[in-house]
Coordinates of C-alpha atoms and ligand atoms in Angstrom, one line a residue:
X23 CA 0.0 0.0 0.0
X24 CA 1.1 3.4 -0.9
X25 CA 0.9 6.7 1.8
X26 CA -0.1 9.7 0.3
X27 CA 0.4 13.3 1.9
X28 CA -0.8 16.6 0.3
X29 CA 0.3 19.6 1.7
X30 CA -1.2 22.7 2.8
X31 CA -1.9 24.5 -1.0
X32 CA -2.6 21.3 -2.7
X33 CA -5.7 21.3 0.0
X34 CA -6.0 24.9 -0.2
X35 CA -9.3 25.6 -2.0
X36 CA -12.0 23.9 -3.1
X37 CA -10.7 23.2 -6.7
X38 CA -7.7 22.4 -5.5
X39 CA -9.4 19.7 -3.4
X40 CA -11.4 18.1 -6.3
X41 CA -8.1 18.1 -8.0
X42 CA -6.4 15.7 -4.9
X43 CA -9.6 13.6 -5.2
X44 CA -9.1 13.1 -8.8
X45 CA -5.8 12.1 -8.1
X46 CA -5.9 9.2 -5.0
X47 CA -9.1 7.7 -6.5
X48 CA -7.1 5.3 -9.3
X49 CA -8.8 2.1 -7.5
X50 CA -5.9 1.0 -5.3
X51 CA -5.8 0.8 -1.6
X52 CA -4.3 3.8 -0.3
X53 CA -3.3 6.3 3.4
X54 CA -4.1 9.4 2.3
X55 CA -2.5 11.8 4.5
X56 CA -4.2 15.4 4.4
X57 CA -2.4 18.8 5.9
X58 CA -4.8 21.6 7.3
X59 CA -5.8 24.0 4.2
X60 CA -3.4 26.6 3.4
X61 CA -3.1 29.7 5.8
X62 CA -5.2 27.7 8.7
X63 CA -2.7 26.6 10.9
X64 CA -1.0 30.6 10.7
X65 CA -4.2 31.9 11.3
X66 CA -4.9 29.5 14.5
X67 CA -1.3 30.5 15.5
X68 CA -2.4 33.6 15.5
X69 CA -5.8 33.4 17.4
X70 CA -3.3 31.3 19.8
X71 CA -1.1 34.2 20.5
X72 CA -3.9 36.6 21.1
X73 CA -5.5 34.3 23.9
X74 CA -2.0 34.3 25.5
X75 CA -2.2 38.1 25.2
X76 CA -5.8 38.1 26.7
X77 CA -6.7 39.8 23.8
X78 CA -10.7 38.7 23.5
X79 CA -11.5 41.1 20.6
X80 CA -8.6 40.4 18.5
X81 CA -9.2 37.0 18.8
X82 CA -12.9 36.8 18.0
X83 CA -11.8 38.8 14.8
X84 CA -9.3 36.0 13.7
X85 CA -11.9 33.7 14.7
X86 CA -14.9 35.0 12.6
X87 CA -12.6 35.6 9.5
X88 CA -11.6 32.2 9.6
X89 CA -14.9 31.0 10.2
X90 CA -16.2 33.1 7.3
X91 CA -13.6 31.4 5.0
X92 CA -14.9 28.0 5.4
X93 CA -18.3 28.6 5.6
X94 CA -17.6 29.5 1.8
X95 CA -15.8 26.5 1.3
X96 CA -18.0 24.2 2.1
X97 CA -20.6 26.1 -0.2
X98 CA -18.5 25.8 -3.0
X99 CA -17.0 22.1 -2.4
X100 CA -20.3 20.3 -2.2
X101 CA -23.4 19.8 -4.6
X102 CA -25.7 18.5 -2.1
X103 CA -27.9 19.8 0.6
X104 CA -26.8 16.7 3.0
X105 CA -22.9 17.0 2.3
X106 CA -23.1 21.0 2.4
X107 CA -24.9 20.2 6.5
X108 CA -22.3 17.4 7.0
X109 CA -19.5 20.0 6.2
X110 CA -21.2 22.9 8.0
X111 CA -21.2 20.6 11.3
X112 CA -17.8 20.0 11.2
X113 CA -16.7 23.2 10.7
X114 CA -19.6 24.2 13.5
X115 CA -17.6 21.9 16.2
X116 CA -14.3 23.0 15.8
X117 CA -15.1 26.7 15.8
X118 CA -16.8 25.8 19.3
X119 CA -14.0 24.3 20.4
X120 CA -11.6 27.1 19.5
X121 CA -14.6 29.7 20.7
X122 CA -14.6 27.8 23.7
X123 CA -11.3 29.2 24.8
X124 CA -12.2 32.9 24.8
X125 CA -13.3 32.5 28.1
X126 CA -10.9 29.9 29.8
X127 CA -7.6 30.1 31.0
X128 CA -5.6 29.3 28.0
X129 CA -1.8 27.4 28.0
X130 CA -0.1 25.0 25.9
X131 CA -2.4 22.2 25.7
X132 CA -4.8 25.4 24.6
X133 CA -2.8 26.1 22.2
X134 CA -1.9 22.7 20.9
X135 CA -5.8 22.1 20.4
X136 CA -6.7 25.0 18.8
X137 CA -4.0 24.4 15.7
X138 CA -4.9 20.5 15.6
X139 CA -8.5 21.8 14.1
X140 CA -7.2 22.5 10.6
X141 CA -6.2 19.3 9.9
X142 CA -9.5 17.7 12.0
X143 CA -11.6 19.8 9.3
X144 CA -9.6 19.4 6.0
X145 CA -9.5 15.6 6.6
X146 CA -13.3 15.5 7.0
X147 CA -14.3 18.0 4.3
X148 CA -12.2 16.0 1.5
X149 CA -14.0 12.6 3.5
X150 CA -17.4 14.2 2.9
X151 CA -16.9 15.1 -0.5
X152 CA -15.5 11.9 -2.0
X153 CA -18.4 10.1 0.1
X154 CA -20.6 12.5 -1.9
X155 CA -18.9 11.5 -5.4
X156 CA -19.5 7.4 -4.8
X157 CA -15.8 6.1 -3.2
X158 CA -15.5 3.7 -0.7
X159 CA -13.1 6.2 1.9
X160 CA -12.8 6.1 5.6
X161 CA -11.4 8.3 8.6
X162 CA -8.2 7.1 10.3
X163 CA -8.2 9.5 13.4
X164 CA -4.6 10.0 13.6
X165 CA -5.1 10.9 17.7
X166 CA -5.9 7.0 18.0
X167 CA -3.0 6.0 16.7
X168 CA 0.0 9.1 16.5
X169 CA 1.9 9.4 19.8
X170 CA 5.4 10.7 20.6
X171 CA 7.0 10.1 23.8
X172 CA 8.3 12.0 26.5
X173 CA 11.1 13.4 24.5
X174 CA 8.5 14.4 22.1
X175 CA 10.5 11.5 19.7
X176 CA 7.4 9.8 17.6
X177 CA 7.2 6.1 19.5
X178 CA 7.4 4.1 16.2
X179 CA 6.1 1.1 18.9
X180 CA 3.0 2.7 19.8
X181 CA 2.3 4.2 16.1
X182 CA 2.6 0.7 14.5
X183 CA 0.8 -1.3 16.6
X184 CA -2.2 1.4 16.9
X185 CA -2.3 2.0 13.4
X186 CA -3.3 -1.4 12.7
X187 CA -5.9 -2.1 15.6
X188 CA -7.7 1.6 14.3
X189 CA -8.0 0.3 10.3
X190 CA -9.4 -2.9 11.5
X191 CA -11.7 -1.2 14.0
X192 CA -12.8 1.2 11.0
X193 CA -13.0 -1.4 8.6
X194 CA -11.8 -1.9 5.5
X195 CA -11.9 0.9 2.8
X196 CA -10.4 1.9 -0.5
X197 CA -9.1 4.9 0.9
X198 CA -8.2 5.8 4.1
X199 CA -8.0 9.3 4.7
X200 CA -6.0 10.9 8.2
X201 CA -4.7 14.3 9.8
X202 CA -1.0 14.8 9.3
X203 CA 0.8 16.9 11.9
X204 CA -1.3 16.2 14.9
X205 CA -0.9 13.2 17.5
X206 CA -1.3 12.8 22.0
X207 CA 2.0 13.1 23.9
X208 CA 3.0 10.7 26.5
X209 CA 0.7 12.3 28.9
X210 CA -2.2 11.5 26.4
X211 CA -2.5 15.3 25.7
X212 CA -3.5 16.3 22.4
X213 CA 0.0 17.6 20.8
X214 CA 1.6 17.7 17.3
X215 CA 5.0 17.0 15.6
X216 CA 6.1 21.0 15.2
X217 CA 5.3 23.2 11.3
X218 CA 5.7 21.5 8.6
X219 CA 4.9 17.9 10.1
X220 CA 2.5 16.4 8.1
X221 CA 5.0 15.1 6.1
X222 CA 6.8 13.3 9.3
X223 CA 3.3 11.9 9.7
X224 CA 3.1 10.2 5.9
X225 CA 6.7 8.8 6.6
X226 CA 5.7 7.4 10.3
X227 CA 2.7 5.9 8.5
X228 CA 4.7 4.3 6.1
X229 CA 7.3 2.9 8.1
X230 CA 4.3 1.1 10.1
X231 CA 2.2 -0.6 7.6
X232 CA 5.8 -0.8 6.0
X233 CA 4.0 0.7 2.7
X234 CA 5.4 0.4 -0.7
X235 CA 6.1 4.0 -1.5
X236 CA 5.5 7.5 0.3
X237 CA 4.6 10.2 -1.7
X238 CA 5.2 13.6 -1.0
X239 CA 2.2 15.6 -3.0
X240 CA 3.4 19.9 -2.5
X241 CA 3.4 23.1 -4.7
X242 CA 6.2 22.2 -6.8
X243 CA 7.7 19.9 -9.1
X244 CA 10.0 18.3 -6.6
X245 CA 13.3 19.0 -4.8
X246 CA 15.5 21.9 -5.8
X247 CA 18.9 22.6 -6.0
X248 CA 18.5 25.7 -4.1
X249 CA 15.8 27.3 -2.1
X250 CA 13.8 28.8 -4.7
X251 CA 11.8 31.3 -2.4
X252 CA 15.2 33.1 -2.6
X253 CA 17.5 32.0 -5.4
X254 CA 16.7 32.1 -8.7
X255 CA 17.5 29.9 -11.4
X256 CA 17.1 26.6 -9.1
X257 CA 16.2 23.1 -10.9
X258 CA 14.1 20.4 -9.9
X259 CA 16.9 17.5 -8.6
X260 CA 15.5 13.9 -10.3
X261 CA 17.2 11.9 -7.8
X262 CA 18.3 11.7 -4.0
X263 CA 19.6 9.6 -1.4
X264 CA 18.4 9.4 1.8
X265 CA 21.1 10.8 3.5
X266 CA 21.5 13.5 1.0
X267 CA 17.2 14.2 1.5
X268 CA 18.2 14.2 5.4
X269 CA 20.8 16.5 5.4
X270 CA 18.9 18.7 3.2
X271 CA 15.7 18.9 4.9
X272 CA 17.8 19.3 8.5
X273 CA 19.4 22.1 7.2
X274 CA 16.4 24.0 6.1
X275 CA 14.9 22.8 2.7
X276 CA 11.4 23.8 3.5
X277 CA 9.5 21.2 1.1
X278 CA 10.5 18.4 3.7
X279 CA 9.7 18.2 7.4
X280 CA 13.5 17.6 9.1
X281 CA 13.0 14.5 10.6
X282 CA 10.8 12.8 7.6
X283 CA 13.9 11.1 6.1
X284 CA 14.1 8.9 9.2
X285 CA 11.7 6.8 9.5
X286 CA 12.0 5.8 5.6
X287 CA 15.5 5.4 5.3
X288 CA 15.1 3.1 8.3
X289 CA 12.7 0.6 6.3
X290 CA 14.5 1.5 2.9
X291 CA 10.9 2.8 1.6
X292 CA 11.2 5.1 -1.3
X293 CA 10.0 8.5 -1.1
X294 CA 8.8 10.4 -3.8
X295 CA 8.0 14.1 -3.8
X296 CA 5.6 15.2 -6.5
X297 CA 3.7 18.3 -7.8
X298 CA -0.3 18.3 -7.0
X299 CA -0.6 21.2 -9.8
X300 CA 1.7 19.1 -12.4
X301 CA 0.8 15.5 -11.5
X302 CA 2.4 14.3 -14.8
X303 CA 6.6 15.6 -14.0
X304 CA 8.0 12.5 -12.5
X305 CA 9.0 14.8 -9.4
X306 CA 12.1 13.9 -7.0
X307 CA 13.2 10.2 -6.2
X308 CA 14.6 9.9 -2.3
X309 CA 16.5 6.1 -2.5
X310 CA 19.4 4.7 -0.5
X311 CA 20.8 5.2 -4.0
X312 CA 22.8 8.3 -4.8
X313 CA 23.3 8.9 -8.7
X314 CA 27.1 9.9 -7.6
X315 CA 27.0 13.3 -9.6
X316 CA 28.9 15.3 -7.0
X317 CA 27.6 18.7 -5.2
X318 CA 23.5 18.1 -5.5
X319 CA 22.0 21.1 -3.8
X320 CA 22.2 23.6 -0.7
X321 CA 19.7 24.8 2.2
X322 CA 20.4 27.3 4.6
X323 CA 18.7 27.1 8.2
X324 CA 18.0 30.3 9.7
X325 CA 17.9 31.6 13.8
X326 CA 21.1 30.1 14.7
X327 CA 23.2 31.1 17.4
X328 CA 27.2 30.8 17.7
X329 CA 29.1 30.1 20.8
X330 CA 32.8 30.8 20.9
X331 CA 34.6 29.5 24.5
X332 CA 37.9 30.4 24.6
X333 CA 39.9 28.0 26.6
X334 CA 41.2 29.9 30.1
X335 CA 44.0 27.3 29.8
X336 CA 46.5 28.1 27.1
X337 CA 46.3 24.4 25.5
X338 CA 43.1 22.5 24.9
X339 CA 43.1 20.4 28.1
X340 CA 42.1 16.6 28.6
X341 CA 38.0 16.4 29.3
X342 CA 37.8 20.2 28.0
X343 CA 35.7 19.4 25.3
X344 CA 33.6 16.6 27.3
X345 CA 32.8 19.4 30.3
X346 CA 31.2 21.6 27.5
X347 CA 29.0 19.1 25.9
X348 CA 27.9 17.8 29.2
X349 CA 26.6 21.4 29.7
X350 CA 25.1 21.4 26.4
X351 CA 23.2 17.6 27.2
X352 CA 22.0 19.2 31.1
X353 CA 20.3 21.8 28.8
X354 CA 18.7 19.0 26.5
X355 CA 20.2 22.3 23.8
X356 CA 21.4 20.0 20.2
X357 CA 24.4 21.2 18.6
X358 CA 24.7 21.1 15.2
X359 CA 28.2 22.5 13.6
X360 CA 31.5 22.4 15.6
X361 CA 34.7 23.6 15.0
X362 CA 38.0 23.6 17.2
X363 CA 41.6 25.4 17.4
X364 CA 43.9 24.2 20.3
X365 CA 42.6 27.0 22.6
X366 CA 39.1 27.8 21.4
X367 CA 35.9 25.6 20.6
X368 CA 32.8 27.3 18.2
X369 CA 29.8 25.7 18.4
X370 CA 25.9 26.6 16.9
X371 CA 22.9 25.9 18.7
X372 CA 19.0 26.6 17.1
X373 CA 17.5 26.4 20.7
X374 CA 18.0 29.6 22.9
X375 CA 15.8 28.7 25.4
X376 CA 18.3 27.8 28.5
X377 CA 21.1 30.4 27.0
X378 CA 21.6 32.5 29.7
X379 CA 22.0 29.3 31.6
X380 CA 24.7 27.6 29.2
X381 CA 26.4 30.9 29.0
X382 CA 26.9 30.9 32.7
X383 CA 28.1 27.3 33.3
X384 CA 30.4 27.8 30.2
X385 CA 32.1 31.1 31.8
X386 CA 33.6 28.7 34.1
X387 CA 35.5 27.1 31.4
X388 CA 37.1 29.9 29.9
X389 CA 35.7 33.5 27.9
X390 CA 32.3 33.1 26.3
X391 CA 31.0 35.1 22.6
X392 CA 27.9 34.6 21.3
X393 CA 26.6 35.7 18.0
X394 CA 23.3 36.0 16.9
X395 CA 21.2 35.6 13.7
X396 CA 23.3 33.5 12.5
X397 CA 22.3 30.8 9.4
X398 CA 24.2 27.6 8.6
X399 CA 24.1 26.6 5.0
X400 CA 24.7 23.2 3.6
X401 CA 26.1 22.3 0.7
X402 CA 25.1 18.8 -0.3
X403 CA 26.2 15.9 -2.6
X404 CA 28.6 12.9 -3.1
X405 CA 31.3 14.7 -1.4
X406 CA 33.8 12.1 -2.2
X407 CA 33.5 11.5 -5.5
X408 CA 33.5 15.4 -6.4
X409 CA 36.8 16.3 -7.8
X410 CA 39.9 17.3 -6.6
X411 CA 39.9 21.5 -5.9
X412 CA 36.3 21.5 -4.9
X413 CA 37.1 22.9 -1.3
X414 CA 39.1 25.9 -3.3
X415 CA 35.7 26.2 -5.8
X416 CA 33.4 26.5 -2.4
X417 CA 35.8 29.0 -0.7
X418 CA 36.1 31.1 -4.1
X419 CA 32.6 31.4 -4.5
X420 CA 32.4 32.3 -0.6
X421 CA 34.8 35.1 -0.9
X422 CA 32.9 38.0 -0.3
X423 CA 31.0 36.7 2.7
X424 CA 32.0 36.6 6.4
X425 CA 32.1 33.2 7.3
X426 CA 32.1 32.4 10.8
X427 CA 32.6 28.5 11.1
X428 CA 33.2 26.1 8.3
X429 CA 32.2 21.9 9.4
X430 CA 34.1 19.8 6.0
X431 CA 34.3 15.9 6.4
X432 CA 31.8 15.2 9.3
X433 CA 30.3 13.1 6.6
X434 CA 31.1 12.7 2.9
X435 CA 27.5 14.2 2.3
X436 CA 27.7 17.8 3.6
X437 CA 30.2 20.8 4.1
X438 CA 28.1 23.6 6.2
X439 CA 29.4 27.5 6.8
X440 CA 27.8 29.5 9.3
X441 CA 26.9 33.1 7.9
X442 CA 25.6 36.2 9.2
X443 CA 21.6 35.9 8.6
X444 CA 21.9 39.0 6.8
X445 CA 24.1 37.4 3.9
X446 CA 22.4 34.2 3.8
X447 CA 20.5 35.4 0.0
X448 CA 24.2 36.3 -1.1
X449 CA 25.6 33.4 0.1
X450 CA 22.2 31.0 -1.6
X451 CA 22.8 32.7 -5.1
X452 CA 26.7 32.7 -5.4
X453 CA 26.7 29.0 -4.3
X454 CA 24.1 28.6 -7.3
X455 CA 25.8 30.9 -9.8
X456 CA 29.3 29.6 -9.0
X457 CA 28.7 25.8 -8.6
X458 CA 25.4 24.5 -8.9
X459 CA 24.5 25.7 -11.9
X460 CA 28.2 26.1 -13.6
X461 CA 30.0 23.0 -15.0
X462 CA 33.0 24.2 -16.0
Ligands
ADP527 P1 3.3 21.9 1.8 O1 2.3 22.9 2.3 O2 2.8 21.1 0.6 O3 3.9 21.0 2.9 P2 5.7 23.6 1.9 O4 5.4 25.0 1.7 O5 5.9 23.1 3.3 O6 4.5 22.8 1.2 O7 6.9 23.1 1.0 C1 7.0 23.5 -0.3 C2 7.8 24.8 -0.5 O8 9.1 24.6 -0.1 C3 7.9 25.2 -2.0 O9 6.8 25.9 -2.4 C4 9.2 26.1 -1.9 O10 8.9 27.4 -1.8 C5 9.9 25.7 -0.6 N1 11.2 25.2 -0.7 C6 12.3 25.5 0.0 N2 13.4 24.9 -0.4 C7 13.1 24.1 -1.4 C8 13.8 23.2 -2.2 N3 15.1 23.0 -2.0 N4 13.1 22.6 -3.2 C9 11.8 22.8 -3.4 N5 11.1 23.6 -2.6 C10 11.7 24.3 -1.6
LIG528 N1 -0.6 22.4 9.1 C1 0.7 22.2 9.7 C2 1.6 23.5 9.4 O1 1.1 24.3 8.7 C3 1.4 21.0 9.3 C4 1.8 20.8 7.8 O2 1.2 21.6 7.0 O3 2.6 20.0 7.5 O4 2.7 23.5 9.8
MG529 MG1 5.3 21.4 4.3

């Protein structure tokens, strides 16, 4: 069986709906995984952030607006009177839900329900509208089954053996249809698996029912070479390998949750990424294959923060470096690039939250410097087989920008630089213009 996830445009209207259901209904047995309609979970962010703020009549604003927006949908989407009530219910519930909060105390778990509605409505509103067109589809709630543990890492145990017992308790159906992004933390508290993670859904999904392929349905033809939201002149990459995919998607490449590589690459599943609008373009390939053609693409990842502690003693002493990580694990804070001299370590964090903390149990160590809006971009490929002076080609077509840290052989996939936020364009389009999209 195949998995299925469209993302937030491809659901984003009600043409663009029809157009998903003209697509999944070819007869075979499929998870259809469905993303909250484009703009929904911002907007419920939003209405979020103003019941933090106690702001009532702000909120009730976002609220009706929203509110407004679907009650067109569903007048559009649907031909009859019965599927137009059906949809009108659903949208009815969660807007009570959400309403509800207006006059409660509101905190995470708040918050956590009120953006777990977009997907509860898309999923029924393309359920209702396929019933209403003849096919055989059914309702996976993904809360049954989708849990992550205390560490808020997705327990694969859990997810596989609850997926099962909730398709046989729903029966059997041509097309299962289920909320991506959503799932119940370990204290059974409604929760979800951070932006973007509907696609981290489809690739937990298919690594339970150990599906056959795990499709990727987005906005655009399939994965680029550069970020094309900044960049231009990117191209659609036919062909990746997992570890390329994960490095990529870690490192910022928006068209791919950062942890959605995992779960496939771990059951050697293929993931392919394709275009909703263009349904024809064969679209990206993710394999344990690499096609061995060298440098393959970059990503930058913004909001990073660099730490410099300069060694009190003059020489990089035994256990230095083992002292600064255990600060680093007390703070559950990942790092992700490191560089050392004999008297200084640099490191980059994404998580500020315990900062001031680290900062303080680091001063004992030696001088701390921290920079701020910082972005690490990765330059990705078949390192190894890239020819010799390709260091010399990075650095060249790096030379006007003040790099801060440079991570080259950590793995054969990836050389990262840490730039200053504010060159990360500059940095994007000279890496295209000078080596991605130049084969001399
Ligand atoms: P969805 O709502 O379908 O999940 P996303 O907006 O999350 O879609 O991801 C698709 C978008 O990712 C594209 O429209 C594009 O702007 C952006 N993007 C960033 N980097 C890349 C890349 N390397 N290749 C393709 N798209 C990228
Ligand atoms: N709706 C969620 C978001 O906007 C999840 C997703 O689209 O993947 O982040
Ligand atoms: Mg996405």
């Amino acid at each position: 069986m195949k998995v299925l996830k469209f993302g937030g445009t491809s659901v984003g209207s009600p043409e663009n709906m029809r157009a998903v259901m003209q697509l999944i209904t070819n007869g075979e047995q499929k998870i259809i995984v469905l993303s909250a309609m484009s703009g929904t979970t911002n907007a419920l962010v939003e209405i979020s952030n103003c019941l933090y703020k106690k702001n009532k009549d702000e909120a009730n604003i976002a609220i009706n607006v929203l509110e407004t927006k679907y009650n067109k949908v569903i007048d559009e989407l649907y031909i009859s009177d019965d599927s137009k009530k059906q949809g009108n219910e659903v949208v009815e519930k969660s807007f009570d839900v959400i309403k509800s909060f207006i006059s409660k105390e509101f905190d995470l778990l708040g918050e956590n329900t009120i953006v777990a509605q977009g997907e509860l409505i898309s999923t029924q509103l393309v359920a209702i509208l396929m019933e209403e067109n003849g096919f055989d589809v059914k309702l996976l709630p993904a809360l049954d089954f989708m849990r992550i543990d205390e560490n808020k890492a997705a327990d694969m145990n859990v997810i596989s053996n609850n997926i099962k017992k909730v398709m046989k308790e729903v029966g059997e159906a041509q097309y299962y249809i289920t909320q991506g992004f959503i799932c119940l933390n370990a204290n059974g508290h409604i929760d979800n698996l951070q932006r973007g993670g509907s696609d981290y859904t489809a690739s937990l999904i298919g690594a339970a029912i150990d599906a056959e392929e795990i499709e990727i349905w987005t906005d655009i033809d399939g994965f680029h070479n550069n970020d094309p939201r900044y960049v231009t002149n990117t191209r659609k990459i036919d062909q990746l390998s997992f570890d390329e995919a994960a490095e990529l998607a870690y490192f910022g490449a928006k068209i791919l949750h950062p942890q959605t590589v995992f779960p496939a690459r771990l059951h050697n599943i293929p993931v392919r990424l394709k275009n909703t609008m263009n349904p024809a373009d064969s679209g990206t390939l993710i394999t344990s294959e690499s096609d061995g053609k060298g440098i393959k693409a970059v990503a930058a990842k913004d909001g990073i923060t660099a730490i410099k502690i300069l060694s009190s003693r003059m020489l990089m002493a035994y256990g230095f470096l083992k002292n600064i990580f255990e600060i680093f694990e007390r703070y559950k804070t990942p790092i992700d690039m490191i560089s050392t001299s004999e008297v200084a370590v640099s490191l980059s964090i994404d998580n500020t939250k315990y900062l001031d903390q680290i900062r303080t149990e680091l001063e004992k160590y030696g001088t701390v410097g921290i920079d701020e809006n910082m972005s690490i971009i990765c330059i990705v490929g078949d390192i190894i087989q890239e020819e010799r002076g390709f260091a010399s080609k990075v650095f060249n077509a790096l030379d006007d920008i003040p790099i801060r840290m440079i991570s080259y052989g950590g793995s054969r996939f990836n050389i990262s630089v840490l730039v200053p936020t504010a060159h990360k364009i500059q940095t994007l389009q000279s890496l295209s213009d000078n080596i991605l999209n130049n084969n001399n």
